[in-house]
């Protein structure tokens, strides 16, 4: 087996966690297996570095902030019996001095600032990987650091860089073929064509795992985190959630889109393209199976797999007799919203074409209304469009499952439950994938709806 093991920040929060991770790594090193490890920065470190960078920019930087970050790493190294890495400490300090001198001269949002910020952020992953590789060496595991900035090639969109896949894959393969030790890889990092450090967006080390997995054609990518897997619903809303044993990539994406805290969908693309399964596992309970995400799964009666939800959503409803049968209304509507950078979360239009509604975040409703007023000024004046209404304080709920494609009655069941609970539905959309039924209800009723649906769909024996 060829595998990537990726450990997130919470898996490397302190010395004890690092020892636990080292044990998981040691256990995965079976004869004949080839493994690669991708690491995030220690828990909280990226947040701390972002704050430092922003404070420097705003002239509020206090040097102790940097020392606190360094001390945290040094304390862990001491606890693990490792020598302090003087070279790294010196370069970290030097960088911060340079930042302090340089940054007041460059405006906050400039490319310069973003560039420096990514250099600072890269220290988070470099430090955690240095610690892990040194610790593994001290335990007689022949590991070494792979600084992803040498092999992951990106554009210059600092803070959220786009990866050039083929160039990166070639570099990764070449690098790995010349390095036979166990590679401990910095997640989250890349470099542009000039060699400047870039970062791949928050939580970007999942993306790194997927990129290295695809480059190396591994058999499996393991994402080690602090939950038992992807859960059937948000545990803050439902008591009896359970980890979902198996999901297709599409189901995982449908769940993620509507708020479930799983892997961020774009991070799966390289793995998906190569059909590499991803397993989400709990570092603190490694004996549990976790959730397996793969191209297909046996349905085994699992028609629906999970519920996800986002609260605090607004719905805008545009209606008018003059919209019926008129071509191009939707095209104009969604183009004008897109032009203003407004993201639409759900769309529904009745067959009569008399009204179209769509969901957005509440802080975008004013802008959306302005766009509509502008774009449809003529139609509004002529009363072809007679009202544009906004409904606030809503929740979007999605029922997700591959089996719904082939099974009648799920929508019936879902809306029957809502009916029994006397919950009024404001809008409905069934994903064109047929793996997702989404609907909008009042925020105040969302918890009850989700709890009851979870009972009926996932706790059948007790329902
Ligand atoms: N350390 C980075 C972050 O916190 C990347 C990651 O954890 O995946 O966003
Ligand atoms: Mg993280």
Coordinates of C-alpha atoms and ligand atoms in Angstrom, one line a residue:
X1 CA 0.0 0.0 0.0
X2 CA 1.1 3.5 -0.8
X3 CA -0.5 6.0 1.6
X4 CA -0.6 9.7 2.6
X5 CA -1.2 10.4 6.3
X6 CA -2.2 14.0 6.9
X7 CA -2.4 15.3 10.5
X8 CA -4.2 18.6 11.2
X9 CA -3.3 21.2 13.8
X10 CA -5.4 19.6 16.6
X11 CA -3.5 16.3 16.1
X12 CA -0.2 18.2 16.8
X13 CA -1.4 20.4 19.6
X14 CA 1.2 19.5 22.2
X15 CA 4.0 17.1 23.0
X16 CA 1.6 14.2 24.0
X17 CA -0.3 14.6 20.7
X18 CA 3.0 14.6 18.8
X19 CA 4.0 11.3 20.5
X20 CA 0.6 9.9 19.6
X21 CA 1.0 10.9 16.0
X22 CA 4.5 9.3 15.9
X23 CA 2.9 6.1 17.1
X24 CA 0.4 6.1 14.4
X25 CA 3.1 6.8 11.8
X26 CA 5.2 3.9 13.2
X27 CA 2.3 1.5 13.1
X28 CA 1.6 2.5 9.5
X29 CA 5.1 1.6 8.4
X30 CA 4.6 -2.0 7.6
X31 CA 7.1 -3.8 5.4
X32 CA 6.4 -3.2 1.8
X33 CA 4.2 -0.2 2.5
X34 CA 5.2 3.3 1.3
X35 CA 3.9 6.2 3.4
X36 CA 4.2 10.0 3.3
X37 CA 3.2 12.3 6.1
X38 CA 1.7 15.8 5.6
X39 CA 1.5 18.1 8.6
X40 CA -0.3 21.3 9.6
X41 CA 1.1 23.9 11.9
X42 CA 0.6 23.2 15.6
X43 CA -2.9 24.0 16.8
X44 CA -3.5 27.8 16.9
X45 CA -0.2 28.7 15.4
X46 CA -1.5 29.8 12.0
X47 CA -4.1 32.0 13.7
X48 CA -1.4 33.5 15.9
X49 CA 0.9 34.2 12.9
X50 CA -2.0 35.8 11.0
X51 CA -2.6 38.1 14.0
X52 CA 1.0 39.0 14.2
X53 CA 1.2 39.9 10.5
X54 CA -2.0 42.0 10.7
X55 CA -0.7 43.7 13.8
X56 CA 2.6 44.6 12.1
X57 CA 0.6 46.0 9.2
X58 CA -1.6 48.1 11.5
X59 CA 1.4 49.3 13.6
X60 CA 0.2 47.4 16.7
X61 CA 2.9 44.7 16.7
X62 CA 4.4 43.8 20.0
X63 CA 7.5 41.7 19.8
X64 CA 6.5 39.4 22.7
X65 CA 3.7 38.0 20.4
X66 CA 6.4 36.4 18.2
X67 CA 8.3 35.2 21.2
X68 CA 5.2 33.4 22.5
X69 CA 4.9 31.4 19.3
X70 CA 8.6 30.5 19.4
X71 CA 8.4 29.6 23.1
X72 CA 5.5 27.3 22.5
X73 CA 7.6 25.3 20.0
X74 CA 10.6 25.4 22.2
X75 CA 8.7 24.1 25.2
X76 CA 7.4 21.2 23.1
X77 CA 10.9 20.4 21.8
X78 CA 12.2 20.4 25.4
X79 CA 9.4 18.1 26.5
X80 CA 10.2 15.7 23.7
X81 CA 13.9 15.8 24.5
X82 CA 14.9 17.5 21.3
X83 CA 17.5 20.2 20.7
X84 CA 16.3 23.6 19.8
X85 CA 16.7 24.3 16.2
X86 CA 18.9 27.4 16.4
X87 CA 19.0 27.9 12.6
X88 CA 15.3 28.1 12.4
X89 CA 14.9 30.3 15.4
X90 CA 17.4 32.8 14.0
X91 CA 15.7 32.9 10.6
X92 CA 12.3 33.4 12.2
X93 CA 13.6 36.3 14.3
X94 CA 15.3 37.8 11.4
X95 CA 12.2 37.6 9.3
X96 CA 10.2 39.3 12.0
X97 CA 12.7 42.2 12.3
X98 CA 12.6 42.6 8.5
X99 CA 8.8 42.6 8.5
X100 CA 8.7 45.2 11.2
X101 CA 11.0 47.5 9.3
X102 CA 9.6 46.9 5.9
X103 CA 5.9 46.7 6.4
X104 CA 5.1 50.2 7.7
X105 CA 6.2 51.4 4.3
X106 CA 3.7 49.2 2.3
X107 CA 0.0 49.7 2.4
X108 CA -2.0 47.0 4.1
X109 CA -3.7 45.3 1.2
X110 CA -0.7 45.5 -1.1
X111 CA 0.9 42.5 -2.8
X112 CA 4.0 43.2 -0.7
X113 CA 2.1 42.7 2.5
X114 CA 0.5 39.5 1.3
X115 CA 3.8 38.2 0.2
X116 CA 5.4 38.8 3.5
X117 CA 2.5 37.4 5.3
X118 CA 2.8 34.1 3.5
X119 CA 6.5 33.9 4.3
X120 CA 5.6 34.4 8.0
X121 CA 2.8 31.9 7.8
X122 CA 5.1 29.3 6.3
X123 CA 7.0 29.1 9.5
X124 CA 4.0 27.4 11.2
X125 CA 4.3 24.3 9.0
X126 CA 8.1 24.4 8.8
X127 CA 8.3 24.4 12.6
X128 CA 5.8 21.6 13.1
X129 CA 7.5 19.5 10.5
X130 CA 10.9 20.1 12.0
X131 CA 9.7 19.0 15.4
X132 CA 8.0 15.9 14.0
X133 CA 10.9 14.8 11.8
X134 CA 13.4 15.3 14.7
X135 CA 11.2 13.4 17.1
X136 CA 10.8 10.5 14.7
X137 CA 14.5 10.4 14.2
X138 CA 15.0 10.3 18.0
X139 CA 12.7 7.2 17.9
X140 CA 14.9 5.6 15.2
X141 CA 12.5 6.3 12.4
X142 CA 14.5 7.4 9.4
X143 CA 12.5 10.6 8.6
X144 CA 13.3 13.9 6.9
X145 CA 11.6 17.2 6.2
X146 CA 10.2 17.9 2.8
X147 CA 9.6 21.6 2.4
X148 CA 6.7 21.7 0.0
X149 CA 7.8 25.1 -1.3
X150 CA 10.4 23.2 -3.3
X151 CA 7.9 21.1 -5.2
X152 CA 4.4 22.6 -5.1
X153 CA 4.3 25.3 -7.8
X154 CA 1.5 27.9 -7.6
X155 CA 0.5 31.2 -9.0
X156 CA 1.2 34.4 -7.1
X157 CA -2.2 34.7 -5.4
X158 CA -0.7 35.0 -1.9
X159 CA -2.9 33.7 0.8
X160 CA -5.0 31.5 -1.5
X161 CA -2.7 30.3 -4.3
X162 CA -3.8 28.2 -7.2
X163 CA -1.7 25.1 -7.7
X164 CA -0.2 24.3 -11.1
X165 CA -0.9 20.6 -11.0
X166 CA 1.2 19.1 -13.7
X167 CA 4.4 21.1 -12.9
X168 CA 3.9 20.2 -9.2
X169 CA 3.3 16.5 -9.9
X170 CA 6.5 16.3 -12.0
X171 CA 8.5 18.0 -9.3
X172 CA 7.1 15.9 -6.5
X173 CA 7.8 12.7 -8.3
X174 CA 11.3 13.7 -9.2
X175 CA 12.0 14.8 -5.6
X176 CA 10.6 11.7 -4.1
X177 CA 12.5 9.4 -6.4
X178 CA 15.7 10.9 -5.1
X179 CA 14.8 10.7 -1.4
X180 CA 14.3 7.4 0.1
X181 CA 13.7 8.4 3.7
X182 CA 10.2 8.8 5.2
X183 CA 9.1 12.3 4.0
X184 CA 7.4 14.6 6.5
X185 CA 5.9 17.2 4.3
X186 CA 4.8 20.7 5.2
X187 CA 1.1 21.1 4.4
X188 CA -0.5 24.4 3.3
X189 CA 2.6 25.7 1.5
X190 CA 3.8 26.1 -2.1
X191 CA 5.9 28.6 -4.0
X192 CA 5.4 30.6 -7.1
X193 CA 7.7 30.5 -10.2
X194 CA 10.1 32.9 -8.6
X195 CA 10.4 30.7 -5.5
X196 CA 8.4 33.0 -3.2
X197 CA 6.4 31.2 -0.5
X198 CA 2.7 31.0 -1.0
X199 CA -0.1 29.5 1.1
X200 CA -3.0 27.5 -0.2
X201 CA -5.9 29.0 1.8
X202 CA -7.0 28.2 5.3
X203 CA -7.1 24.5 6.1
X204 CA -5.0 24.1 3.0
X205 CA -3.1 21.1 4.3
X206 CA -5.9 18.8 3.3
X207 CA -5.4 20.2 -0.2
X208 CA -1.7 19.4 0.1
X209 CA -2.5 15.8 1.1
X210 CA -4.7 15.5 -2.0
X211 CA -2.0 17.0 -4.3
X212 CA 0.8 14.8 -3.0
X213 CA -1.6 11.8 -3.1
X214 CA -2.4 12.5 -6.7
X215 CA 1.2 13.1 -7.7
X216 CA 2.4 9.9 -6.1
X217 CA -0.6 7.8 -7.2
X218 CA -1.2 6.6 -3.7
X219 CA -3.8 3.9 -2.8
X220 CA -5.2 5.9 0.1
X221 CA -5.2 9.3 1.7
X222 CA -5.8 9.4 5.5
X223 CA -7.0 12.7 7.0
X224 CA -6.3 12.5 10.7
X225 CA -8.3 14.9 12.8
X226 CA -10.1 15.3 16.1
X227 CA -13.5 13.9 15.3
X228 CA -14.6 10.3 14.7
X229 CA -15.4 10.9 11.1
X230 CA -18.0 12.8 9.1
X231 CA -21.1 12.8 11.2
X232 CA -24.8 12.3 10.2
X233 CA -25.6 15.8 11.4
X234 CA -24.2 18.7 13.4
X235 CA -23.6 17.4 17.0
X236 CA -24.4 20.8 18.4
X237 CA -28.0 20.3 17.1
X238 CA -28.5 16.5 17.3
X239 CA -27.5 14.3 20.3
X240 CA -27.4 11.0 18.6
X241 CA -25.2 11.7 15.6
X242 CA -23.0 8.9 14.4
X243 CA -20.0 8.8 12.1
X244 CA -21.0 7.9 8.5
X245 CA -19.0 4.8 7.6
X246 CA -18.9 5.4 3.8
X247 CA -19.6 8.2 1.4
X248 CA -19.1 8.9 -2.2
X249 CA -17.1 12.0 -3.1
X250 CA -20.3 13.6 -4.3
X251 CA -22.1 13.0 -1.0
X252 CA -19.1 14.4 0.9
X253 CA -19.2 17.5 -1.2
X254 CA -23.0 17.9 -0.9
X255 CA -22.6 17.7 2.9
X256 CA -19.7 20.1 2.9
X257 CA -21.5 22.7 0.7
X258 CA -24.3 23.0 3.2
X259 CA -22.2 23.6 6.2
X260 CA -21.1 20.2 7.6
X261 CA -17.6 20.6 8.9
X262 CA -15.8 18.1 6.7
X263 CA -13.2 18.4 4.0
X264 CA -13.5 21.6 2.0
X265 CA -14.7 20.4 -1.5
X266 CA -12.0 21.8 -3.8
X267 CA -9.4 20.0 -1.6
X268 CA -10.8 16.7 -2.9
X269 CA -10.4 17.5 -6.6
X270 CA -6.9 16.1 -7.2
X271 CA -7.7 12.9 -5.2
X272 CA -11.1 12.5 -6.9
X273 CA -9.6 12.9 -10.3
X274 CA -7.4 10.0 -9.6
X275 CA -10.1 8.1 -7.8
X276 CA -8.1 7.8 -4.6
X277 CA -10.1 7.0 -1.5
X278 CA -9.9 9.4 1.5
X279 CA -10.4 8.2 5.0
X280 CA -11.2 10.7 7.8
X281 CA -9.9 9.3 11.1
X282 CA -9.6 10.5 14.7
X283 CA -6.0 10.8 16.0
X284 CA -7.2 10.4 19.5
X285 CA -9.3 7.2 18.8
X286 CA -7.3 5.5 16.0
X287 CA -9.0 2.2 16.6
X288 CA -12.3 3.6 15.2
X289 CA -12.9 3.1 11.4
X290 CA -13.7 6.7 10.6
X291 CA -15.4 7.7 7.4
X292 CA -14.3 6.4 4.0
X293 CA -14.9 8.7 1.0
X294 CA -14.5 7.0 -2.4
X295 CA -15.8 6.9 -6.0
X296 CA -18.6 4.5 -5.1
X297 CA -20.1 2.8 -2.1
X298 CA -22.4 -0.2 -1.7
X299 CA -25.8 1.4 -0.9
X300 CA -26.7 -1.3 1.7
X301 CA -30.0 0.3 2.4
X302 CA -28.2 3.7 3.2
X303 CA -30.4 5.8 1.0
X304 CA -29.7 9.0 2.9
X305 CA -26.4 9.5 4.6
X306 CA -26.6 12.8 6.5
X307 CA -28.2 16.2 7.2
X308 CA -26.5 19.5 6.9
X309 CA -27.6 23.0 7.6
X310 CA -26.7 26.6 7.7
X311 CA -28.6 29.1 9.7
X312 CA -29.0 32.8 9.2
X313 CA -29.9 32.8 5.6
X314 CA -32.1 35.3 3.7
X315 CA -34.4 34.6 0.8
X316 CA -35.2 37.1 -2.0
X317 CA -38.4 36.5 -3.9
X318 CA -39.0 38.3 -7.2
X319 CA -42.4 37.9 -8.8
X320 CA -44.6 39.4 -11.4
X321 CA -47.0 38.5 -14.2
X322 CA -44.6 40.1 -16.7
X323 CA -42.0 37.4 -16.0
X324 CA -44.1 34.6 -17.3
X325 CA -42.7 33.2 -20.5
X326 CA -40.2 36.0 -20.9
X327 CA -36.8 34.8 -21.9
X328 CA -33.6 35.9 -20.2
X329 CA -35.0 37.0 -16.8
X330 CA -33.0 34.5 -14.9
X331 CA -29.9 35.1 -17.0
X332 CA -30.0 38.8 -16.2
X333 CA -30.8 38.2 -12.6
X334 CA -28.0 35.9 -11.9
X335 CA -25.5 37.8 -14.0
X336 CA -26.1 41.0 -12.2
X337 CA -25.7 39.2 -8.8
X338 CA -22.5 37.5 -10.0
X339 CA -21.2 40.8 -11.3
X340 CA -21.4 42.2 -7.7
X341 CA -19.8 39.1 -6.3
X342 CA -22.9 37.8 -4.6
X343 CA -22.9 34.1 -3.9
X344 CA -26.3 32.4 -4.3
X345 CA -26.9 29.4 -2.0
X346 CA -30.2 28.0 -3.4
X347 CA -32.4 28.8 -6.3
X348 CA -36.0 27.8 -7.0
X349 CA -38.4 28.8 -9.7
X350 CA -41.9 27.6 -10.0
X351 CA -43.1 26.1 -13.3
X352 CA -45.5 29.1 -13.8
X353 CA -42.4 31.3 -14.0
X354 CA -44.3 33.8 -12.1
X355 CA -41.7 34.0 -9.4
X356 CA -38.0 33.1 -8.8
X357 CA -36.5 33.0 -5.4
X358 CA -32.9 32.6 -4.2
X359 CA -31.1 32.4 -0.9
X360 CA -28.1 34.6 0.1
X361 CA -26.3 35.6 3.2
X362 CA -28.1 38.4 5.0
X363 CA -25.3 40.9 4.7
X364 CA -25.6 40.6 0.9
X365 CA -29.4 41.3 0.7
X366 CA -29.0 45.1 0.4
X367 CA -26.5 44.8 -2.5
X368 CA -28.7 42.2 -4.2
X369 CA -31.7 44.5 -4.0
X370 CA -29.8 47.3 -5.5
X371 CA -28.6 45.1 -8.4
X372 CA -32.2 44.0 -9.0
X373 CA -33.5 47.6 -8.9
X374 CA -30.9 48.7 -11.4
X375 CA -31.1 45.7 -13.7
X376 CA -34.9 45.5 -13.8
X377 CA -35.7 49.2 -13.5
X378 CA -37.9 49.2 -16.6
X379 CA -39.8 46.0 -15.7
X380 CA -40.4 47.4 -12.1
X381 CA -41.6 50.7 -13.4
X382 CA -44.0 49.0 -15.9
X383 CA -45.1 46.6 -13.1
X384 CA -44.0 43.5 -15.1
X385 CA -42.3 42.7 -11.9
X386 CA -44.5 43.6 -9.1
X387 CA -42.6 42.7 -6.0
X388 CA -39.2 41.9 -4.7
X389 CA -39.4 40.6 -1.1
X390 CA -36.8 39.7 1.4
X391 CA -37.4 37.1 4.1
X392 CA -34.8 37.0 6.9
X393 CA -33.9 34.7 9.8
X394 CA -34.1 31.5 7.8
X395 CA -32.2 28.2 7.7
X396 CA -31.1 26.1 4.8
X397 CA -31.3 22.4 5.5
X398 CA -30.1 19.6 3.1
X399 CA -30.8 15.9 3.2
X400 CA -28.0 14.1 1.4
X401 CA -27.7 10.6 0.0
X402 CA -26.8 8.8 -3.2
X403 CA -29.6 6.3 -2.7
X404 CA -32.3 9.0 -3.3
X405 CA -31.6 8.8 -7.0
X406 CA -33.1 5.3 -7.2
X407 CA -35.6 5.4 -4.3
X408 CA -39.1 6.9 -4.4
X409 CA -40.6 8.5 -1.3
X410 CA -37.7 10.2 0.4
X411 CA -38.9 13.7 -0.5
X412 CA -42.4 12.5 0.6
X413 CA -41.0 11.3 3.9
X414 CA -39.0 14.5 4.6
X415 CA -41.9 16.8 3.9
X416 CA -44.3 14.6 5.8
X417 CA -42.1 15.0 8.9
X418 CA -42.1 18.8 8.5
X419 CA -45.8 18.7 8.0
X420 CA -46.3 16.7 11.2
X421 CA -44.2 19.2 13.0
X422 CA -46.3 22.1 11.5
X423 CA -43.1 23.6 10.0
X424 CA -43.8 25.8 7.1
X425 CA -41.4 25.4 4.1
X426 CA -40.4 28.7 2.4
X427 CA -38.5 27.2 -0.6
X428 CA -37.4 23.8 -1.9
X429 CA -34.7 22.7 -4.3
X430 CA -33.8 19.2 -5.1
X431 CA -30.2 19.2 -6.2
X432 CA -29.9 18.4 -9.9
X433 CA -27.6 15.7 -8.7
X434 CA -30.6 14.0 -7.1
X435 CA -28.4 13.4 -4.1
X436 CA -29.6 16.4 -2.2
X437 CA -33.0 17.7 -1.2
X438 CA -32.6 21.2 0.2
X439 CA -35.3 23.4 1.8
X440 CA -35.6 26.6 3.6
X441 CA -37.4 27.1 6.9
X442 CA -37.4 29.6 9.8
X443 CA -34.3 29.7 11.9
X444 CA -36.5 29.2 15.0
X445 CA -37.8 25.9 13.7
X446 CA -34.6 24.5 12.2
X447 CA -33.4 22.7 15.3
X448 CA -36.7 20.9 15.8
X449 CA -36.8 20.0 12.1
X450 CA -33.3 18.7 12.0
X451 CA -33.7 16.7 15.2
X452 CA -36.9 15.1 14.1
X453 CA -35.5 14.3 10.6
X454 CA -32.5 12.8 12.1
X455 CA -34.7 10.6 14.3
X456 CA -36.7 9.4 11.3
X457 CA -33.9 9.0 8.8
X458 CA -31.0 7.8 11.1
X459 CA -32.4 6.5 14.3
X460 CA -35.1 4.4 12.8
X461 CA -35.5 2.0 15.6
X462 CA -36.5 4.8 18.0
X463 CA -38.5 6.9 15.6
Ligands
LIG1 N1 -2.1 25.6 9.2 C1 -3.1 26.0 8.2 C2 -4.3 26.6 8.8 O1 -4.5 26.6 10.0 C3 -3.3 24.9 7.3 C4 -4.1 23.7 7.9 O2 -4.2 23.6 9.1 O3 -4.6 22.9 7.1 O4 -5.2 27.0 8.0
LIG2 MG1 -5.5 23.6 10.7

